[in-house]
PDB file of C-alpha atoms in Angstrom:
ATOM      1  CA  UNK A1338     -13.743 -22.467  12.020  1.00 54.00           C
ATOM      2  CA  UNK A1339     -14.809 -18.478  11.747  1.00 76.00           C
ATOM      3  CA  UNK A1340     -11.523 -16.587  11.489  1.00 92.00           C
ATOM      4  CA  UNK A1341     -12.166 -12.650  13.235  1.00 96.00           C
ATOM      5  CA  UNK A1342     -10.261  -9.897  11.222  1.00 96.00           C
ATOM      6  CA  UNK A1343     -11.452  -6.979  13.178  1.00 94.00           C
ATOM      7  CA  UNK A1344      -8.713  -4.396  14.916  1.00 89.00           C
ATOM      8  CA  UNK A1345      -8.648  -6.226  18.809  1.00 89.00           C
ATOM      9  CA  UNK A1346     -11.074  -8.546  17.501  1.00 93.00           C
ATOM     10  CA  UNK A1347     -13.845  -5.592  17.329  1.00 96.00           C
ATOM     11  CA  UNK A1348     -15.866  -7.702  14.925  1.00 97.00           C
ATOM     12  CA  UNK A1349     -15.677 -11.017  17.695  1.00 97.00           C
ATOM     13  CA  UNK A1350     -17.086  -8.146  20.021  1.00 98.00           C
ATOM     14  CA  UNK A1351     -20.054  -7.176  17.531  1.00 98.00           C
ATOM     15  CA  UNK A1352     -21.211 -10.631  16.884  1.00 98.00           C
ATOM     16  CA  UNK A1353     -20.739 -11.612  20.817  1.00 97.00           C
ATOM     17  CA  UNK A1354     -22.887  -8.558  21.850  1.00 98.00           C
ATOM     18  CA  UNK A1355     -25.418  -7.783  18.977  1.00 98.00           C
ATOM     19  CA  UNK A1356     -25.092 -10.336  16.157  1.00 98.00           C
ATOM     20  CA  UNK A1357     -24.952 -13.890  17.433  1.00 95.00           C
ATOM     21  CA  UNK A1358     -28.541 -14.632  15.608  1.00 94.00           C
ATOM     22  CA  UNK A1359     -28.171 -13.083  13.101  1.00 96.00           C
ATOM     23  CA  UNK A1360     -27.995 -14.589   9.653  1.00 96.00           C
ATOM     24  CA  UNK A1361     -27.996 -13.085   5.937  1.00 97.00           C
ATOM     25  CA  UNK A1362     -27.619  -8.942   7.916  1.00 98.00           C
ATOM     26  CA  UNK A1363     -26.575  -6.083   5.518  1.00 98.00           C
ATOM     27  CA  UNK A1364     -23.659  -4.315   6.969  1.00 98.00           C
ATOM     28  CA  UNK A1365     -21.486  -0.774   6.016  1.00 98.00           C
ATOM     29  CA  UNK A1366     -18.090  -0.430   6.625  1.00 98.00           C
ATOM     30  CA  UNK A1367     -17.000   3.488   5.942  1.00 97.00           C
ATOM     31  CA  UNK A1368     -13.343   3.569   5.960  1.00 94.00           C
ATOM     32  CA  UNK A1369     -13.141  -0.036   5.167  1.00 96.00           C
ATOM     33  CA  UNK A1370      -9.150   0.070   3.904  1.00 93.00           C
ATOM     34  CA  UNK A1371      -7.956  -3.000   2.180  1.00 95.00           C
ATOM     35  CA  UNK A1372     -11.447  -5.146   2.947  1.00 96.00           C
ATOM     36  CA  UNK A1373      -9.576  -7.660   4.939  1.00 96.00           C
ATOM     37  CA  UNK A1374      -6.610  -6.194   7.765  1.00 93.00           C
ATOM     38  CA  UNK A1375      -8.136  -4.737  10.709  1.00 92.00           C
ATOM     39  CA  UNK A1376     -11.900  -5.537   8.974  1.00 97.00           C
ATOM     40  CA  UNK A1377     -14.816  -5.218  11.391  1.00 97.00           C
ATOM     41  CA  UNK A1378     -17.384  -6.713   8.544  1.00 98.00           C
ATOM     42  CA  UNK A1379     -15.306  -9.250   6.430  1.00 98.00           C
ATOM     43  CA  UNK A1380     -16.139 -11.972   9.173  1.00 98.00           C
ATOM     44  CA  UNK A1381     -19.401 -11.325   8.608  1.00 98.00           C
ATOM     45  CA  UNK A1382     -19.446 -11.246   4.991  1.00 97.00           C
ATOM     46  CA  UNK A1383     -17.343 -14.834   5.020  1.00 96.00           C
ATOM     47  CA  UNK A1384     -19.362 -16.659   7.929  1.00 96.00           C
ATOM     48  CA  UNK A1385     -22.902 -15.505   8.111  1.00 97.00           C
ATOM     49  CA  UNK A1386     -23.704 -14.381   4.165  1.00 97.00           C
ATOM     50  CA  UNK A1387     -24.320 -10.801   4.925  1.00 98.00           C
ATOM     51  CA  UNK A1388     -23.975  -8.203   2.374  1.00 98.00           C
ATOM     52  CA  UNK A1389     -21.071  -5.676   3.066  1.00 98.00           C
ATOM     53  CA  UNK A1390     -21.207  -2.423   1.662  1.00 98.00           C
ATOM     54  CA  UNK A1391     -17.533  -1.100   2.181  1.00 98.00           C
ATOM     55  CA  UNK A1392     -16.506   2.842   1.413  1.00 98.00           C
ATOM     56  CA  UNK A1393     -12.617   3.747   1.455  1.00 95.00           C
ATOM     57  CA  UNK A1394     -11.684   7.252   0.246  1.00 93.00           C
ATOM     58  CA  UNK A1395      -8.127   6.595  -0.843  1.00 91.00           C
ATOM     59  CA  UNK A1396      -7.276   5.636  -4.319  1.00 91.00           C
ATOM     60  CA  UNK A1397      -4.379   3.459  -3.556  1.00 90.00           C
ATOM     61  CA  UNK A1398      -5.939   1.609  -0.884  1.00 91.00           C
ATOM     62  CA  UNK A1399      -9.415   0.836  -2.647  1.00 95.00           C
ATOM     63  CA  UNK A1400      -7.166  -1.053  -5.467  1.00 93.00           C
ATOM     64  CA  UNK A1401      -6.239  -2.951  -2.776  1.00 94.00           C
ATOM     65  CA  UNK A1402      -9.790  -3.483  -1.707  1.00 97.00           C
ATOM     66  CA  UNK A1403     -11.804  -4.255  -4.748  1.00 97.00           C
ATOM     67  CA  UNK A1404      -8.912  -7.406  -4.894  1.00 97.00           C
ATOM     68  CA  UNK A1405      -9.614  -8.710  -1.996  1.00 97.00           C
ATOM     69  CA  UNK A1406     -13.494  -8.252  -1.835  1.00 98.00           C
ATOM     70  CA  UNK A1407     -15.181  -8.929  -4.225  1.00 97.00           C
ATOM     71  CA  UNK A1408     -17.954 -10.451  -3.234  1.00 97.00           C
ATOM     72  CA  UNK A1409     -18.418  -7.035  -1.532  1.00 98.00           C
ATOM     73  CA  UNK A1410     -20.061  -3.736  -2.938  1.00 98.00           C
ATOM     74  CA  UNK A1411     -17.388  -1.644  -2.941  1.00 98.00           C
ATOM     75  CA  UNK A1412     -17.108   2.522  -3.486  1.00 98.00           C
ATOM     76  CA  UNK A1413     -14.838   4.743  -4.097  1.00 96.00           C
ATOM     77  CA  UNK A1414     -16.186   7.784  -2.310  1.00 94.00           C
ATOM     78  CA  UNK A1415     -15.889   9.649   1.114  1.00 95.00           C
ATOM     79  CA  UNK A1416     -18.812   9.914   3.033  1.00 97.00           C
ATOM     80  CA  UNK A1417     -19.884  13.650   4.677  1.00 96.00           C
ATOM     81  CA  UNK A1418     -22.326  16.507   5.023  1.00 97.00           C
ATOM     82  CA  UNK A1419     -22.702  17.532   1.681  1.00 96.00           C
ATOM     83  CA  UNK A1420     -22.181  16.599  -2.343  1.00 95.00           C
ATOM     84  CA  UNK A1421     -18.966  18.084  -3.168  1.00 96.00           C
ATOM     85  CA  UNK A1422     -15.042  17.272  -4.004  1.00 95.00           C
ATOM     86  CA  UNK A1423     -12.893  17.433  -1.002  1.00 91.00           C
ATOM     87  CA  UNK A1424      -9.090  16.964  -1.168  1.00 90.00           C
ATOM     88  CA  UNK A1425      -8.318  13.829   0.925  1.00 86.00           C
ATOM     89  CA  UNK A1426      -4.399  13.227   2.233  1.00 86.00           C
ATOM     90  CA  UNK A1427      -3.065   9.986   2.394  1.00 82.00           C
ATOM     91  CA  UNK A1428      -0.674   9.151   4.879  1.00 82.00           C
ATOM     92  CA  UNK A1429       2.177   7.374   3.714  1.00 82.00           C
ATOM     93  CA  UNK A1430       4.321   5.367   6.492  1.00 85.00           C
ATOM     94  CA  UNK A1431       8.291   5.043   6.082  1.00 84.00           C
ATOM     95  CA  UNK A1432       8.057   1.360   6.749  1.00 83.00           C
ATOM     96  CA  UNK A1433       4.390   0.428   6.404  1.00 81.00           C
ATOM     97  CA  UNK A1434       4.439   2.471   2.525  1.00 72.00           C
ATOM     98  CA  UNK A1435       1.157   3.270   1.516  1.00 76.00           C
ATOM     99  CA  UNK A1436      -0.796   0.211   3.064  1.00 72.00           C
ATOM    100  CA  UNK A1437      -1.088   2.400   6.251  1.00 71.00           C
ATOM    101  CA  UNK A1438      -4.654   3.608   7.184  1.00 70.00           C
ATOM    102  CA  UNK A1439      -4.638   6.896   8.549  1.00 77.00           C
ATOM    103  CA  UNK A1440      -5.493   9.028   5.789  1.00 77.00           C
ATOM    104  CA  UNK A1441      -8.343  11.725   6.137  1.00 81.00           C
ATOM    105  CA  UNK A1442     -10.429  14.360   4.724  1.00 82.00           C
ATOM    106  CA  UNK A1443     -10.014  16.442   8.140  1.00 75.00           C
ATOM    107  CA  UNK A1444      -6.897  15.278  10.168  1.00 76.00           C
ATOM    108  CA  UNK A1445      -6.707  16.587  13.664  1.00 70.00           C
ATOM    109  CA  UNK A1446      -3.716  18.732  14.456  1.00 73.00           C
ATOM    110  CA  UNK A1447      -2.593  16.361  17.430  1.00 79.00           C
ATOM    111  CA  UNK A1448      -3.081  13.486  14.607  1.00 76.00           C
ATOM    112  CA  UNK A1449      -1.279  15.576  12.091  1.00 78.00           C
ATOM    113  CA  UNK A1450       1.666  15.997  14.659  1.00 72.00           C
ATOM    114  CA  UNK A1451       1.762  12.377  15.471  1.00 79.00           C
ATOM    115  CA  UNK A1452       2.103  11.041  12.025  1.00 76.00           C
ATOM    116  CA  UNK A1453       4.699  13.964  11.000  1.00 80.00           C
ATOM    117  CA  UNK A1454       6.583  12.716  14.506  1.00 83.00           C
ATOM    118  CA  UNK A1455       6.569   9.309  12.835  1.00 84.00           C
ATOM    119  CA  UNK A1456       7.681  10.704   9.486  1.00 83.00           C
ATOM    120  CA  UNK A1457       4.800   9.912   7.360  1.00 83.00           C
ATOM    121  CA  UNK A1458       4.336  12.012   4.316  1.00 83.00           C
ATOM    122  CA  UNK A1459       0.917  13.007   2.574  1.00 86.00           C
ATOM    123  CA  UNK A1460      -0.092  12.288  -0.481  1.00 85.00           C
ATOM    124  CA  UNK A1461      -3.222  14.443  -2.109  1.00 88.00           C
ATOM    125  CA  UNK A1462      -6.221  13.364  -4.146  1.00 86.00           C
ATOM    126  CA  UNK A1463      -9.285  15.321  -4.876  1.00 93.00           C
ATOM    127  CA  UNK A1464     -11.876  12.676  -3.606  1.00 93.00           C
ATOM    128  CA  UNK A1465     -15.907  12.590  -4.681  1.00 95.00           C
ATOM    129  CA  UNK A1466     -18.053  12.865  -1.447  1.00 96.00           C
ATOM    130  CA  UNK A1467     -21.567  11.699  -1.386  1.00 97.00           C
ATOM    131  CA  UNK A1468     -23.894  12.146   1.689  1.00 98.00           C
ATOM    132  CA  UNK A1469     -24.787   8.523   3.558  1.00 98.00           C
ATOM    133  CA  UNK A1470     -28.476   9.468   2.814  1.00 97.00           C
ATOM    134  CA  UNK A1471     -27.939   9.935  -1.163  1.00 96.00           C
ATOM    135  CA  UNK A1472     -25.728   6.838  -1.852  1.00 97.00           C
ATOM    136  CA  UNK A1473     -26.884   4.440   0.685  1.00 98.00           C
ATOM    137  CA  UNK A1474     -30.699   5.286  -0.066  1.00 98.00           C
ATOM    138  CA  UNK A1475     -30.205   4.758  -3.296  1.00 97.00           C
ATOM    139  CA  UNK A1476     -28.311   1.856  -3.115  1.00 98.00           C
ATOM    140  CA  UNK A1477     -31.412   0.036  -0.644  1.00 98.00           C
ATOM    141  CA  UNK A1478     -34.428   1.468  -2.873  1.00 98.00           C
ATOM    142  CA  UNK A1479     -32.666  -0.151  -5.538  1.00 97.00           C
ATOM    143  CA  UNK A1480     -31.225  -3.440  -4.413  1.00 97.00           C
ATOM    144  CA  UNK A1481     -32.489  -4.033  -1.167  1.00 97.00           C
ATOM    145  CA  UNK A1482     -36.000  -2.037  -0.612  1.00 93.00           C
ATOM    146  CA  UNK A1483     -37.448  -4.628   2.059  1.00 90.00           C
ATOM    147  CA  UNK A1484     -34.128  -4.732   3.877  1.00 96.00           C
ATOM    148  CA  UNK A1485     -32.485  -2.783   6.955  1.00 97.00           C
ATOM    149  CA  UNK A1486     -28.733  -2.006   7.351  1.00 98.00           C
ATOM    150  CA  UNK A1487     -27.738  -4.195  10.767  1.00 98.00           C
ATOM    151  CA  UNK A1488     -24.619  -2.533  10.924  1.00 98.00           C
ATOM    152  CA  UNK A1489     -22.497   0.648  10.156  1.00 98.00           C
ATOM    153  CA  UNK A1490     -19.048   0.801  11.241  1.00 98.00           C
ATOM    154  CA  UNK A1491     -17.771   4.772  10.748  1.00 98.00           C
ATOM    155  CA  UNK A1492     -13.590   4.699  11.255  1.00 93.00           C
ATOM    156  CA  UNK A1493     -12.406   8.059   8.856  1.00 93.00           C
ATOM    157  CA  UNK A1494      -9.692   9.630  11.206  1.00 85.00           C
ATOM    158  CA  UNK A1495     -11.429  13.122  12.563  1.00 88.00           C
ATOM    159  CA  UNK A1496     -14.554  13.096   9.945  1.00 93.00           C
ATOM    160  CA  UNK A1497     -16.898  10.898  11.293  1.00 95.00           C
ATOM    161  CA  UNK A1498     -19.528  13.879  12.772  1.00 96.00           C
ATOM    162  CA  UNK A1499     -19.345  15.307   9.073  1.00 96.00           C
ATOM    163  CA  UNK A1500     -20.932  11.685   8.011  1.00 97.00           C
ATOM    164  CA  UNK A1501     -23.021  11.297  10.685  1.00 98.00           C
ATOM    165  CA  UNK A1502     -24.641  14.598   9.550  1.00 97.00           C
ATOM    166  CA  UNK A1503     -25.014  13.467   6.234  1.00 97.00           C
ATOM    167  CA  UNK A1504     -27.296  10.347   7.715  1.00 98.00           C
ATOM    168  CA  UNK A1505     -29.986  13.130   9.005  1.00 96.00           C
ATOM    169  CA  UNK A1506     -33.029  12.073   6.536  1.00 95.00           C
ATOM    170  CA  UNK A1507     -32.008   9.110   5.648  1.00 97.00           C
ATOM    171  CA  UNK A1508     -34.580   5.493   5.471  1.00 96.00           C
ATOM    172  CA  UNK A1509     -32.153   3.352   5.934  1.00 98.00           C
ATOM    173  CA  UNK A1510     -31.162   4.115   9.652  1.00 98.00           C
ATOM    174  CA  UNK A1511     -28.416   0.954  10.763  1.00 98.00           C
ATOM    175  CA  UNK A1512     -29.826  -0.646  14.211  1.00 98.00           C
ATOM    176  CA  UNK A1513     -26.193  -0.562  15.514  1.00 98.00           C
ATOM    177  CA  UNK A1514     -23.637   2.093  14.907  1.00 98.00           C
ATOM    178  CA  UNK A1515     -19.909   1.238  15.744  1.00 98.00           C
ATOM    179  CA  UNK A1516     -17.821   4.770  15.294  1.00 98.00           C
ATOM    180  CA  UNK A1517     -14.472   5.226  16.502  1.00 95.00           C
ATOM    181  CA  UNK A1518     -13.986   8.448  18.975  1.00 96.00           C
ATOM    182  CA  UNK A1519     -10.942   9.580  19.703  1.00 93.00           C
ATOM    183  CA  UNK A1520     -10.344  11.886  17.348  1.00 91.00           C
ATOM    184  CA  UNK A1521     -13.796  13.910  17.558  1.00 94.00           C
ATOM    185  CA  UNK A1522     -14.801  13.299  21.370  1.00 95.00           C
ATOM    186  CA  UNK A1523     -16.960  10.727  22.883  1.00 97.00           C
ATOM    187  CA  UNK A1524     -19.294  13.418  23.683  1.00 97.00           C
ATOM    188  CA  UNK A1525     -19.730  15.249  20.426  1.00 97.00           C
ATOM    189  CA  UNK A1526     -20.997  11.665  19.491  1.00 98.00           C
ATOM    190  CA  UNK A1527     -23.321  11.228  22.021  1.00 98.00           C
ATOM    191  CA  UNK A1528     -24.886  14.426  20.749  1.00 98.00           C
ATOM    192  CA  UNK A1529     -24.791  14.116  16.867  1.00 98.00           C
ATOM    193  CA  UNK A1530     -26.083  10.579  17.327  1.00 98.00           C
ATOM    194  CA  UNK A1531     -29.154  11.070  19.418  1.00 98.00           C
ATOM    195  CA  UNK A1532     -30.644  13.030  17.102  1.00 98.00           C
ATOM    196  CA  UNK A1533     -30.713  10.516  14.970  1.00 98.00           C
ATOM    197  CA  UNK A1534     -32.622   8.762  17.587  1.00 98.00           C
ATOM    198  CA  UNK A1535     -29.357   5.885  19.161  1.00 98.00           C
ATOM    199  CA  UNK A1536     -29.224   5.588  22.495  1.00 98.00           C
ATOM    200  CA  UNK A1537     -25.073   4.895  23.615  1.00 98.00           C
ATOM    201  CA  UNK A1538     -24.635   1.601  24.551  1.00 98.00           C
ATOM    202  CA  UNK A1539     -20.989   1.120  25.243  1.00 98.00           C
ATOM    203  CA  UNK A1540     -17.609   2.001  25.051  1.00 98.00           C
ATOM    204  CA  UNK A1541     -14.493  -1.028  23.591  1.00 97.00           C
ATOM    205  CA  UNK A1542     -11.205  -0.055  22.963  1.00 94.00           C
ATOM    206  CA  UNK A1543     -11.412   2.858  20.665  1.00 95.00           C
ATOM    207  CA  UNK A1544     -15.025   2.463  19.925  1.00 97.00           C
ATOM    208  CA  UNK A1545     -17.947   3.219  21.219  1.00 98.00           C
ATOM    209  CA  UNK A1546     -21.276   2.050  20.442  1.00 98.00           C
ATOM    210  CA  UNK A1547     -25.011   2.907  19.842  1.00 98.00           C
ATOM    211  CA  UNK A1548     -28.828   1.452  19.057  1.00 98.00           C
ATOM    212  CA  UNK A1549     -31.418   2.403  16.985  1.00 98.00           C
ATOM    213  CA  UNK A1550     -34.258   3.379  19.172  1.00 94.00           C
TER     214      UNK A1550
END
């Protein structure tokens, strides 16, 4: 029996609404913490062979996520606008420890605020960043040039229109992109995204959703 991992079953919702037929897809999960709590891609990976190509920024938590997939293609970068070095803080929870997934390279102040109120602490690493066009791209032309990405699921607390603009020229366009909102604005989204050409499809929990015209 498929077992859903996804954060309110977000990944049951994905294969429901786009991904019922589909067999053998290539998905990217950016912000992909451990690989398997609160996963939007691992079901995939487990019951329909996709290929997952999962990103998570922080060091502690990719140890944690090379372990537990590694059937997976796994990096150690954060995704945004540009090549550079950005100093990402991880949050660390009094009782969840550093297993707690809201670290960022651009925390909100009314994000910052709640996790102080909950008194998380920070700690800093200096983080590579690669643009989506110049590692993904890469990554296709050399593994999988006859291929398209299916799916890209964007969840980095407050930096997702920094990725998105790093997706501008890229080949490798996903046919669905699932980004969570609240911390830039539904709207922003709407308007970073259609450039790219996605129409918005729909809003689920958190998330809201778009297709590749």
């Amino acid at each position: 029996m498929s077992k859903f991992y996804g954060q309110l079953e977000q990944d049951k919702f994905l294969y429901e609404r786009y991904f019922s037929e589909t067999k053998n897809g290539i998905s990217i999960e950016c912000g992909a913490f451990d690989g398997v709590m609160e996963s939007a891609t691992f079901f995939f990976e487990e019951s329909l062979n996709w290929v997952s190509i999962n990103i998570e920024a922080a060091p502690p938590i990719y140890d944690m996520l090379i372990k537990n997939r590694p059937k997976a293609i796994n990096f150690n970068f954060g995704l945004g606008n540009k090549e550079t070095k950005e100093i990402f803080k991880h949050a660390i929870h009094p009782s969840h420890g550093v297993k707690f997934g809201n670290g960022s390279f651009n925390h909100k102040l009314e994000h910052q605020d709640i996790l102080k109120s909950q008194s998380c602490t920070f700690q800093e690493y200096e983080v590579d960043i690669k643009t989506y066009e110049s590692l993904i791209d890469r990554l296709m032309d050399e593994k999988f040039p006859n291929r398209v990405i299916d799916l890209f699921v964007l969840d980095v607390e407050g930096f997702e229109i920094e990725v998105i603009e790093g997706m501008k020229n890229s080949k490798y366009l996903p046919k669905i992109m699932c980004v969570e909102f609240p911390h830039v604005g539904l709207e922003n989204l709407k308007t970073v995204l259609a450039e790219l050409g996605y129409d918005f499809d729909i809003i689920n929990e958190s998330n809201a959703y778009f297709i590749k015209k």
